[in-house]
XYZ file of C-alpha atoms in Angstrom:
757
model
C 52.386 -39.996 243.613
C 49.777 -37.975 242.374
C 50.225 -34.015 240.678
C 49.833 -32.608 243.152
C 52.557 -34.572 245.504
C 55.041 -34.009 242.643
C 54.522 -30.425 242.476
C 54.954 -30.030 246.169
C 58.918 -31.534 245.399
C 59.487 -28.526 243.061
C 56.900 -25.635 245.214
C 58.810 -26.945 248.546
C 62.256 -26.160 246.672
C 61.172 -22.876 245.561
C 59.385 -22.452 248.961
C 63.290 -22.827 250.318
C 64.530 -20.665 248.211
C 62.283 -17.562 248.586
C 62.952 -18.295 252.538
C 66.594 -18.402 252.615
C 66.486 -15.701 250.209
C 64.323 -13.167 252.502
C 67.113 -13.873 254.652
C 69.809 -12.937 252.796
C 69.055 -11.052 250.408
C 65.588 -9.379 251.301
C 64.873 -7.923 248.061
C 65.555 -10.992 245.785
C 63.864 -13.112 248.661
C 60.667 -10.693 248.084
C 60.924 -11.401 243.886
C 61.415 -15.185 244.310
C 58.362 -14.913 246.987
C 56.160 -12.889 244.659
C 56.301 -15.192 241.421
C 56.000 -18.703 243.988
C 52.592 -17.052 245.529
C 51.249 -16.066 241.907
C 51.951 -19.344 240.540
C 50.140 -21.211 243.460
C 46.994 -18.923 243.369
C 47.065 -19.098 239.671
C 47.322 -22.711 239.825
C 44.782 -23.034 242.861
C 47.369 -25.144 244.600
C 46.319 -26.507 248.126
C 49.854 -26.238 249.222
C 50.269 -22.952 249.901
C 49.924 -23.191 253.578
C 52.784 -26.056 253.746
C 54.775 -23.968 251.107
C 54.306 -21.097 253.879
C 55.868 -23.030 256.868
C 58.755 -24.451 254.756
C 59.788 -20.542 253.727
C 59.394 -19.737 257.792
C 61.383 -22.589 258.321
C 64.097 -21.702 255.831
C 63.880 -18.135 256.877
C 65.023 -18.842 260.632
C 67.649 -21.059 259.059
C 68.980 -18.336 256.904
C 68.862 -16.157 259.732
C 71.187 -18.471 261.859
C 73.419 -19.214 259.754
C 73.945 -16.058 258.556
C 74.223 -14.853 262.077
C 76.413 -17.724 263.309
C 79.463 -16.780 260.923
C 82.354 -14.895 262.839
C 85.486 -15.976 264.209
C 86.903 -17.268 267.508
C 90.420 -16.916 266.446
C 92.753 -13.845 267.939
C 94.795 -11.808 265.483
C 97.278 -12.423 268.237
C 97.947 -15.804 268.180
C 101.551 -16.662 266.271
C 101.402 -20.786 266.974
C 98.614 -23.047 265.434
C 97.964 -26.634 265.357
C 96.477 -27.055 261.895
C 95.022 -29.709 259.897
C 95.636 -30.136 255.729
C 91.871 -29.965 254.330
C 92.096 -29.774 250.507
C 94.458 -30.662 248.080
C 97.886 -28.778 248.827
C 98.920 -26.239 245.866
C 102.229 -25.508 244.791
C 102.286 -23.136 242.552
C 106.372 -21.882 241.993
C 107.032 -20.551 245.596
C 103.960 -20.353 246.837
C 102.399 -23.659 248.872
C 98.602 -22.775 249.603
C 95.585 -24.693 251.073
C 92.471 -24.504 253.453
C 93.542 -25.526 256.709
C 91.353 -26.291 259.960
C 92.948 -24.429 262.828
C 90.653 -26.541 265.222
C 86.857 -25.883 264.759
C 87.574 -23.070 262.306
C 89.117 -22.748 258.652
C 91.702 -21.194 257.064
C 93.487 -19.874 254.352
C 97.179 -20.941 254.700
C 99.633 -19.425 252.412
C 103.529 -20.409 252.623
C 106.750 -19.260 250.559
C 108.964 -22.163 249.699
C 113.090 -21.295 250.219
C 114.498 -24.113 247.511
C 113.837 -26.295 245.151
C 114.176 -29.132 247.589
C 112.066 -27.474 250.161
C 109.270 -27.720 247.453
C 110.197 -31.266 246.817
C 109.551 -32.235 250.452
C 106.150 -30.282 250.606
C 104.806 -31.962 247.210
C 104.373 -34.944 249.407
C 101.887 -33.328 251.671
C 98.702 -34.982 251.389
C 95.265 -33.875 252.999
C 94.657 -34.710 256.441
C 98.099 -34.157 257.430
C 98.158 -32.228 260.967
C 101.278 -30.149 261.626
C 102.655 -27.496 264.161
C 103.355 -23.514 262.493
C 103.768 -20.848 263.373
C 102.443 -17.207 261.253
C 100.945 -14.405 261.652
C 96.480 -14.202 260.913
C 95.603 -11.385 258.168
C 91.934 -10.635 257.480
C 91.586 -11.062 253.579
C 91.819 -8.445 251.229
C 88.121 -7.885 249.391
C 87.753 -6.416 245.964
C 88.993 -2.765 245.644
C 86.764 -2.440 242.138
C 82.879 -2.681 242.064
C 81.785 -6.035 239.896
C 85.177 -8.014 240.211
C 85.717 -11.230 242.415
C 86.093 -10.665 246.180
C 88.539 -12.594 247.669
C 87.144 -11.515 251.166
C 83.130 -12.529 250.039
C 84.300 -15.820 248.657
C 86.281 -17.067 251.915
C 83.330 -15.734 254.496
C 81.145 -17.655 251.981
C 83.016 -21.156 252.951
C 82.765 -19.729 256.197
C 86.606 -18.535 256.618
C 87.609 -15.282 258.074
C 91.288 -15.412 258.057
C 94.532 -15.892 255.675
C 97.593 -17.326 257.644
C 100.890 -16.577 255.852
C 102.825 -19.443 257.898
C 106.910 -18.118 258.662
C 107.547 -22.080 259.385
C 106.402 -25.622 259.965
C 107.389 -28.501 262.485
C 105.854 -31.935 263.416
C 103.508 -32.741 260.541
C 101.567 -36.587 260.897
C 99.362 -37.846 258.258
C 95.844 -38.673 259.045
C 93.745 -41.940 258.783
C 90.933 -40.904 258.393
C 88.406 -42.745 255.433
C 87.357 -39.191 254.068
C 90.862 -37.576 253.875
C 91.686 -41.059 252.733
C 89.559 -40.253 249.951
C 90.864 -36.883 249.047
C 94.507 -38.553 249.026
C 92.690 -41.145 246.503
C 92.094 -38.206 244.289
C 95.256 -36.471 244.907
C 96.804 -39.209 243.849
C 94.949 -39.461 240.481
C 95.927 -36.353 239.872
C 99.562 -37.056 240.225
C 99.030 -40.343 238.114
C 97.184 -38.571 235.449
C 99.992 -35.306 235.195
C 102.850 -38.251 235.311
C 101.122 -40.747 232.852
C 99.302 -38.914 230.170
C 100.836 -36.506 227.295
C 101.141 -32.689 228.695
C 98.283 -31.286 226.554
C 95.772 -34.110 227.658
C 96.594 -33.557 231.523
C 94.269 -30.904 231.972
C 91.517 -31.794 230.123
C 91.707 -35.153 231.415
C 91.803 -34.268 235.327
C 89.058 -31.893 234.808
C 86.648 -34.348 233.620
C 87.262 -37.260 236.218
C 88.393 -35.097 239.003
C 86.725 -31.715 238.538
C 90.397 -30.082 238.887
C 90.948 -27.149 236.271
C 93.950 -25.809 237.315
C 96.279 -27.744 234.788
C 94.297 -26.510 231.754
C 95.997 -23.564 229.612
C 94.344 -20.294 229.986
C 94.152 -19.793 226.393
C 92.166 -23.178 226.265
C 89.906 -21.716 229.221
C 89.461 -18.738 227.271
C 88.169 -20.010 223.952
C 85.790 -22.660 225.626
C 84.507 -19.344 227.697
C 84.131 -17.739 224.252
C 82.492 -20.653 222.597
C 80.043 -21.509 225.624
C 81.114 -24.640 226.691
C 83.395 -24.169 229.182
C 80.463 -26.048 231.494
C 82.473 -29.207 229.658
C 85.194 -28.658 231.388
C 83.232 -29.183 234.763
C 81.845 -32.687 235.706
C 78.100 -32.199 235.136
C 75.260 -35.047 235.825
C 75.745 -36.490 232.458
C 79.617 -36.720 233.261
C 77.941 -38.180 236.351
C 75.442 -40.939 234.594
C 78.357 -41.627 231.967
C 80.593 -43.063 234.543
C 77.979 -44.121 236.974
C 76.443 -46.289 234.029
C 80.098 -47.551 232.669
C 81.193 -48.571 236.718
C 77.453 -50.643 236.939
C 78.009 -52.072 233.271
C 81.566 -53.466 234.751
C 79.906 -54.975 238.056
C 77.204 -56.671 236.029
C 80.228 -58.236 233.296
C 81.869 -58.915 236.788
C 79.056 -61.357 237.732
C 77.393 -59.164 240.373
C 73.567 -59.176 240.209
C 71.765 -56.217 239.704
C 70.477 -55.273 243.092
C 73.579 -55.715 244.593
C 75.362 -53.475 241.206
C 73.243 -50.849 242.275
C 74.350 -50.741 246.207
C 77.759 -50.598 244.725
C 77.037 -47.743 242.381
C 75.439 -45.970 245.634
C 78.465 -46.229 247.462
C 80.724 -45.365 244.341
C 78.785 -42.360 244.131
C 79.169 -41.509 247.445
C 83.075 -41.543 247.487
C 83.134 -39.749 244.119
C 81.734 -36.549 245.558
C 84.187 -36.878 248.036
C 87.068 -37.160 245.435
C 86.189 -34.932 243.110
C 86.363 -32.301 245.732
C 82.986 -32.012 246.218
C 82.035 -29.335 243.477
C 78.174 -27.924 243.120
C 77.431 -29.959 239.854
C 79.154 -33.707 240.953
C 76.876 -33.265 244.636
C 73.890 -32.301 242.532
C 74.168 -34.606 240.174
C 75.344 -37.937 242.450
C 72.638 -37.182 245.229
C 70.117 -36.953 242.566
C 71.160 -40.850 241.349
C 71.482 -41.543 244.491
C 67.799 -40.653 245.525
C 66.334 -42.345 242.456
C 68.446 -45.370 242.937
C 66.978 -45.499 246.700
C 63.926 -44.613 245.652
C 63.742 -47.593 243.174
C 64.669 -49.921 245.988
C 61.811 -48.786 248.274
C 59.294 -49.208 245.297
C 58.752 -44.996 246.301
C 58.386 -43.795 242.178
C 60.833 -40.945 242.804
C 61.222 -39.333 239.634
C 64.003 -36.741 238.223
C 62.110 -33.260 239.211
C 61.317 -34.879 242.466
C 64.952 -36.153 243.206
C 66.409 -32.767 241.726
C 64.083 -30.559 244.311
C 64.762 -32.538 247.176
C 68.472 -32.262 247.008
C 68.340 -28.851 246.333
C 66.092 -27.985 249.673
C 68.548 -30.178 251.075
C 72.142 -28.787 250.044
C 70.421 -24.981 250.562
C 69.198 -26.011 254.442
C 72.763 -27.157 254.904
C 74.682 -24.368 253.512
C 72.461 -21.240 252.529
C 75.054 -19.272 251.016
C 75.847 -21.549 248.230
C 73.053 -19.674 246.582
C 75.391 -17.258 246.189
C 78.115 -19.765 243.967
C 78.387 -19.361 239.968
C 78.500 -23.402 239.648
C 75.431 -23.949 241.941
C 73.493 -21.869 240.411
C 74.061 -23.056 236.485
C 74.197 -26.251 237.326
C 70.689 -26.458 239.442
C 68.683 -24.013 237.569
C 70.054 -24.905 233.998
C 69.110 -28.768 235.222
C 65.443 -27.487 236.576
C 64.490 -25.927 233.105
C 65.551 -29.043 231.391
C 63.401 -31.881 233.415
C 60.514 -29.366 233.178
C 61.088 -28.555 229.548
C 61.577 -32.739 228.842
C 58.209 -33.408 227.673
C 58.257 -30.592 224.857
C 62.077 -31.567 224.409
C 61.021 -35.059 223.620
C 58.387 -34.506 221.682
C 60.428 -33.995 218.531
C 61.082 -36.787 216.322
C 64.640 -35.112 215.037
C 67.748 -36.570 217.225
C 69.266 -32.834 215.764
C 66.197 -31.002 216.697
C 65.953 -32.107 220.002
C 69.735 -31.571 221.131
C 69.195 -28.253 219.346
C 66.189 -27.682 222.075
C 68.277 -28.989 225.160
C 70.967 -26.119 224.147
C 68.598 -23.593 223.572
C 66.950 -23.700 226.828
C 70.325 -24.313 228.305
C 71.579 -21.302 227.277
C 68.779 -19.167 227.591
C 68.175 -20.484 231.284
C 72.069 -19.609 232.125
C 72.271 -15.869 230.432
C 71.466 -14.111 233.704
C 73.910 -16.363 235.874
C 76.541 -16.249 233.153
C 76.013 -12.036 232.733
C 76.117 -11.354 236.570
C 79.310 -13.377 237.180
C 81.227 -12.736 233.784
C 79.797 -10.003 231.958
C 79.590 -11.707 228.502
C 77.740 -14.609 226.659
C 78.790 -17.031 223.618
C 76.898 -15.474 220.690
C 78.030 -18.983 218.945
C 77.290 -21.043 221.756
C 74.137 -22.389 219.990
C 76.081 -24.197 217.341
C 79.315 -25.149 219.594
C 76.986 -26.851 221.951
C 75.621 -28.838 219.156
C 79.135 -29.807 218.230
C 81.127 -29.995 221.958
C 78.532 -32.176 223.791
C 78.390 -35.371 221.766
C 82.098 -34.768 220.970
C 83.097 -34.593 224.656
C 80.296 -37.270 225.906
C 80.597 -39.999 223.455
C 84.050 -39.724 222.306
C 86.853 -37.701 224.887
C 84.648 -38.565 228.077
C 84.947 -42.175 227.681
C 88.163 -42.371 226.316
C 89.457 -40.638 229.330
C 87.695 -42.496 231.223
C 88.968 -45.994 230.026
C 92.629 -44.979 229.391
C 92.860 -43.372 233.066
C 91.332 -46.650 234.432
C 93.990 -48.407 231.720
C 96.609 -46.369 233.309
C 95.476 -47.843 237.086
C 95.352 -51.453 235.901
C 98.950 -50.859 234.796
C 97.955 -51.316 230.943
C 99.627 -49.229 228.623
C 97.531 -48.212 225.234
C 100.437 -45.872 223.595
C 98.512 -45.818 220.205
C 95.359 -45.050 221.846
C 96.725 -42.532 224.074
C 98.127 -40.970 221.143
C 94.863 -41.088 219.328
C 93.786 -38.797 222.398
C 96.145 -36.480 222.443
C 95.741 -36.106 218.841
C 91.866 -35.505 219.586
C 92.888 -32.859 222.035
C 95.239 -30.790 220.176
C 92.982 -30.201 217.052
C 90.056 -29.434 219.550
C 92.296 -26.883 220.475
C 93.242 -25.656 217.582
C 89.798 -25.513 216.085
C 87.964 -23.926 219.296
C 90.897 -21.156 219.016
C 89.657 -20.676 215.464
C 86.650 -19.966 216.226
C 86.847 -18.106 219.092
C 89.046 -15.580 216.637
C 85.807 -14.644 215.354
C 85.330 -11.004 216.336
C 81.842 -11.359 216.819
C 81.823 -15.144 218.750
C 80.616 -12.901 221.943
C 78.526 -10.305 223.316
C 79.800 -8.118 225.992
C 76.637 -7.132 228.095
C 78.709 -6.376 231.286
C 76.580 -6.685 234.608
C 73.029 -5.682 234.775
C 71.567 -3.792 237.132
C 69.448 -6.043 239.561
C 66.389 -4.485 237.985
C 67.853 -6.045 234.556
C 68.446 -9.638 236.449
C 64.715 -9.419 237.381
C 63.824 -8.675 233.729
C 65.514 -11.484 232.159
C 63.508 -13.926 234.890
C 60.439 -12.801 234.265
C 61.020 -12.999 230.306
C 62.512 -16.067 230.405
C 59.827 -17.283 232.497
C 57.116 -16.192 230.204
C 59.272 -17.698 227.311
C 59.020 -21.021 229.128
C 54.889 -20.583 229.444
C 55.519 -19.805 225.313
C 57.423 -22.843 225.025
C 54.570 -24.737 226.537
C 52.450 -23.995 223.934
C 54.756 -24.742 221.023
C 55.655 -20.478 220.313
C 59.735 -21.641 220.128
C 59.773 -18.590 217.636
C 57.664 -16.050 219.694
C 59.794 -16.907 223.078
C 62.846 -16.220 221.023
C 61.758 -12.821 219.645
C 60.792 -11.363 223.046
C 64.256 -12.287 224.400
C 66.553 -11.271 221.667
C 64.211 -7.549 221.929
C 65.099 -7.720 225.774
C 68.597 -8.353 224.864
C 68.769 -5.488 222.528
C 67.388 -3.392 225.031
C 69.992 -3.701 227.386
C 72.391 -3.436 224.531
C 71.493 -0.010 223.878
C 71.116 1.282 227.246
C 74.731 0.019 227.906
C 76.105 1.483 225.044
C 73.776 5.241 224.724
C 72.943 5.341 228.949
C 72.706 9.601 229.920
C 75.036 9.643 232.672
C 79.104 8.995 232.321
C 81.870 8.229 234.330
C 85.294 8.874 235.653
C 86.889 5.751 237.525
C 89.857 5.653 238.570
C 90.479 2.016 238.775
C 92.402 0.068 241.954
C 95.026 -1.411 240.570
C 97.234 -1.603 243.483
C 100.827 0.192 242.519
C 99.760 1.883 239.528
C 97.706 3.640 237.462
C 94.560 3.036 235.335
C 91.916 5.472 234.592
C 88.398 4.699 232.628
C 86.298 8.040 231.194
C 83.334 6.392 230.088
C 81.358 9.492 228.665
C 77.877 9.909 228.316
C 75.458 9.118 225.117
C 78.460 7.139 223.446
C 80.517 9.985 222.908
C 83.720 8.848 223.644
C 84.977 6.011 225.541
C 89.430 6.778 226.853
C 91.630 4.402 228.990
C 94.349 6.537 230.538
C 97.084 4.332 231.528
C 96.400 0.300 232.286
C 98.440 -0.179 235.592
C 100.696 -3.015 235.824
C 102.951 -5.439 237.635
C 106.126 -4.874 238.799
C 108.484 -7.747 237.784
C 111.637 -9.061 240.131
C 114.256 -11.590 239.132
C 113.160 -14.673 239.876
C 114.639 -18.245 239.693
C 112.851 -21.166 237.008
C 111.544 -23.125 240.107
C 109.215 -20.044 241.939
C 108.286 -18.701 238.796
C 104.238 -19.183 238.644
C 102.198 -21.217 236.192
C 99.453 -18.627 236.061
C 100.733 -15.218 236.878
C 98.724 -12.637 238.029
C 98.141 -9.699 235.482
C 96.697 -6.259 236.302
C 95.624 -5.915 232.466
C 93.670 -9.505 232.357
C 92.939 -9.471 235.510
C 91.022 -6.360 236.857
C 91.195 -3.816 234.102
C 89.704 -5.731 230.990
C 87.424 -7.421 233.593
C 86.165 -4.571 234.947
C 85.563 -2.834 231.637
C 83.702 -5.402 230.455
C 81.478 -5.359 233.661
C 80.889 -2.299 232.473
C 79.519 -3.410 228.684
C 82.549 -1.810 227.581
C 83.250 -3.359 224.133
C 85.389 -0.883 222.521
C 88.231 2.135 223.680
C 88.098 5.074 221.340
C 91.411 6.110 222.779
C 94.092 4.013 225.252
C 96.453 6.660 226.346
C 99.957 5.585 227.808
C 101.552 8.497 229.920
C 104.961 7.085 229.633
C 107.121 3.943 229.569
C 106.895 2.543 232.941
C 105.609 -0.659 233.664
C 103.129 -0.047 236.268
C 101.660 2.453 234.001
C 101.546 0.387 230.825
C 102.325 -3.185 231.723
C 98.116 -4.338 231.356
C 98.281 -2.731 227.884
C 99.340 -5.645 226.166
C 96.048 -7.386 227.710
C 93.955 -4.665 227.204
C 94.609 -4.737 223.410
C 93.884 -8.373 223.335
C 90.885 -8.387 225.115
C 88.925 -5.694 223.366
C 88.599 -3.504 220.697
C 91.459 -0.211 220.696
C 90.628 2.076 217.661
C 93.700 4.617 218.950
C 96.717 4.522 221.217
C 98.408 7.315 222.077
C 101.647 7.482 223.763
C 104.622 9.899 224.740
C 106.748 10.898 222.167
C 110.127 8.700 222.068
C 108.561 6.304 224.135
C 107.881 3.464 221.940
C 111.853 2.556 222.088
C 111.491 1.235 225.615
C 111.523 -2.785 225.685
C 107.476 -2.658 227.828
C 106.168 -0.002 225.359
C 107.591 -2.301 221.739
C 105.491 -5.047 222.834
C 102.692 -2.574 222.812
C 103.134 -1.564 219.742
C 103.510 -5.189 218.532
C 99.914 -5.976 220.084
C 98.552 -2.548 218.561
C 97.890 -3.998 215.123
C 95.652 -2.676 213.523
C 94.863 0.294 215.992
C 96.105 3.519 215.067
C 99.569 4.482 217.021
C 100.047 8.380 217.713
C 102.437 10.579 219.730
C 100.882 12.905 221.518
C 102.209 16.284 222.241
C 101.758 19.611 223.580
C 98.973 21.440 221.609
C 96.723 18.031 220.485
C 93.253 18.146 221.975
C 89.773 16.861 221.058
C 86.494 17.464 221.855
C 83.824 15.201 222.625
C 80.077 16.124 223.132
C 80.170 18.400 225.681
C 83.617 17.215 226.995
C 86.882 18.667 225.702
C 90.626 17.514 226.237
C 94.162 19.082 225.955
C 97.447 17.297 226.214
C 99.537 20.560 228.008
C 102.898 17.848 227.683
C 105.435 16.895 226.908
C 106.431 19.636 224.416
C 109.394 17.819 222.989
C 110.069 14.574 220.429
C 112.839 13.539 223.547
C 111.667 10.388 225.876
C 113.588 11.334 229.354
C 111.291 9.391 231.622
C 108.381 10.226 234.265
C 108.699 14.232 233.215
C 107.892 13.306 229.781
C 104.091 12.013 230.988
C 101.684 12.974 229.213
C 99.489 15.540 231.384
C 95.828 15.817 229.969
C 93.932 18.800 230.985
C 89.948 18.215 230.782
C 86.471 19.544 231.202
C 84.438 17.148 232.139
C 80.989 16.659 234.093
C 81.091 20.321 234.891
C 84.255 20.049 236.289
C 88.088 20.572 235.166
C 90.401 17.928 235.512
C 93.961 17.853 235.634
C 95.502 13.693 234.780
C 99.473 14.152 235.207
C 100.666 10.570 235.090
C 104.264 10.508 236.714
C 105.108 14.468 236.188
C 107.786 15.516 238.905
C 108.651 18.885 240.412
C 110.539 19.683 237.288
C 107.588 19.108 235.128
C 105.493 20.526 237.023
C 107.376 23.951 237.411
C 107.580 24.297 233.431
C 104.048 23.797 233.436
C 102.178 26.083 235.325
C 104.320 28.923 234.005
C 103.708 27.853 230.641
C 99.735 27.762 231.546
C 97.031 28.681 233.783
C 95.915 24.778 235.043
C 93.419 25.581 237.795
C 91.771 22.143 238.314
C 88.929 21.179 240.077
C 90.098 17.970 240.684
C 93.995 16.746 240.687
C 95.219 13.215 239.551
C 98.245 13.410 242.171
C 101.812 13.154 239.776
C 103.514 9.885 240.454
C 101.356 8.423 243.031
C 101.769 11.065 245.793
C 105.910 10.556 245.897
C 108.024 13.395 247.560
C 109.266 14.327 244.382
C 106.061 15.579 242.725
C 102.918 17.979 243.897
C 104.923 20.867 244.804
C 103.412 23.572 246.933
C 103.755 25.943 244.479
C 102.090 23.556 241.640
C 99.501 23.432 244.067
C 98.694 27.115 244.907
C 98.948 27.382 241.175
C 96.223 24.769 240.570
C 93.874 24.918 243.313
C 92.463 21.594 243.219
C 88.833 20.892 245.440
C 89.685 17.226 245.169
C 93.182 14.876 244.514
C 92.882 11.219 243.682
C 96.352 9.365 244.421
C 96.722 6.068 242.978
C 98.778 3.929 244.966
C 99.280 -0.040 245.942
C 98.391 -1.444 249.844
C 101.425 -0.846 251.623
C 103.380 -0.703 248.771
C 107.202 -1.004 249.014
C 108.097 2.803 247.695
C 106.235 4.386 250.988
C 103.333 6.054 248.228
C 102.282 8.662 249.142
C 104.338 10.568 251.012
C 103.463 11.932 254.001
C 104.572 15.335 253.244
C 102.223 15.263 250.306
C 99.369 14.300 252.190
C 100.143 17.134 254.635
C 100.679 19.955 251.930
C 97.098 18.654 250.241
C 95.652 18.517 253.729
C 96.928 21.975 254.587
C 94.742 23.060 251.606
C 91.480 21.609 252.611
C 91.616 19.515 249.752
C 89.879 16.140 249.687
C 91.838 12.963 249.410
C 90.983 10.120 247.789
C 93.382 7.176 247.931
C 92.968 4.047 246.223
C 94.610 1.842 248.400
C 92.557 2.647 251.191
C 88.970 4.109 249.129
C 89.482 1.163 246.320
C 88.394 2.457 243.310
C 87.246 6.095 242.862
C 84.538 6.995 240.673
C 82.692 10.700 239.644
C 79.314 10.081 237.757
C 77.884 12.720 236.154
C 75.080 13.588 234.207
C 73.853 17.463 232.862
C 76.907 19.103 234.128
C 76.322 17.616 237.826
C 77.902 15.133 239.588
C 79.400 13.114 242.451
C 82.060 11.255 243.544
C 81.711 7.921 245.754
C 84.774 4.878 246.893
C 84.212 1.856 246.335
C 84.925 1.294 250.052
C 83.497 3.821 251.538
């Protein structure tokens, strides 16, 4: 095949990308289309008309796929005949799985009632068909910008409902070949869980079957900080090593090379199903299959041809894969490595080749990492040089061989002990490296213009690399990252955001030009007594799962003041996670509240942060903004009425943040001060015990913000409070309905916006 033919495979894939994005996100489609035609014109490529045809075809396909995503189910339906389509998850008392309801997918949830029922449900396998009764519910979207959106995630999976099941009846197992393969995966995971040491279970399941659920959260966080978390997903290297192992075993068993190749192809097809069809596995396995088939047909298909062809087929089959983080990273890093292979291999030193591979992978993944995770590893260039060979040449082969031996009934206790010790020491070393304060750089979620800038800089950088100018390419990229960092730090506008933390409070005040960053409360999970069998492995944490990621998404690396208004869990429950996840300079608490157990844990986590009891009369100035503490006025902590109350002038408006202040505390405060405010943070989530008529008359607010949870068990906000606010013509925002509420201001003027308009 000539050079022009080779270009067609690559440009064909870019054409499919451009056409699909034009249908789904036209701005990005136009961006890719511009780069594509610019490249075709500069290269004077004769393929411009064929590329145009592929763009048009993929555009129509994208439109069709988007318009065909709608539900045929009725919310009134209560009885369903379902089929389990994934390996069910049992976490504490929660049983969940993807299901098919007869032509349409849904996400099933069922709460187990006893340990015996939990044991019984653990035997349910993929493909099992059951009759259930339950209620269809629309999935919840994210209440905060930039964070994981469960509703959007399900939509991309062609799933539009969650099914909360009340009861199961007749269940019949499946005998289909696909379900049998998924059951093999389930049995493989169970075998690892029962035969491997607990410390090795999670890593082994991840490397062999692509299942990361059993990996300890602290291990995942450390690997993310080191920029090597990709090693815990099945990559092309993993697939290649495992396929080579299977091929070698078949040859040793006496099969001819040609037949062994066919067996490997069948193995790869099965392996894709057995590993959950993750994008990286599908990409690597399909590429290898195409190359093997091309060799058998004497077509001379090379790696770039195979990669481009598989990319086009997968995107044409499911355009929404383009929004999957694993798909983006897997394909675009692979493309970059293949296109750079000649320059990489031109180095005679193996170490230099490894560095170039790491450099290309880290640079290309940068915009995707920032878009999805808001930070990237500064030491990833070094750690990948250590961890990639360790995993590829030692840990992965050991995991595969130990698993194969276990399947065959061969027990190797000495080898298993070595494997366990190796993983233990690797974890300890990872925790040590990740503990360094500058292991990661938080840049936040870049605006689309910045993302486009990163792509252009990277594209230009590769052109320089082709000419051997690695240093110049690096300087340009580092300069762009530095400008991004400076913009995040010294941007000219400020924001006040009432973060949606469910039933609780968390308010971020981020002043312009780095004048100050303050967090008032952190939300928190209300804890209810549970038996041991009901407890979740990875319980949801408001601080770790909402507050810290949201602050990182805004590019915030440190907090000047963490103000904890009082000691209730729904206000301070996430504080420990904030203190551990970000640099907090000062912690302000209500006098005497440190004696509460939950607050005592916060004090321990504060470590090197300055902790002080704030009280009436404390004040500070930051640029054009001023802040004053109006309450409490004593040292005895007695609950809600001892909440820290903050009065502030920010962004041309007067603000009153009241914590959980109740009517008696309100009365005491308004008799002492003139507290007229433009914006009122409604006390105690809109409880009937707060926000009295007398208080509202004195404050005379134009805007009121209620921070409450959707369908919360307390009935907040109380209808009487809403009525009192409404009668006074106050504009009401409620995080339960509106999601996060943000006031963005510049030069003393600003506007409010709700995440759910």
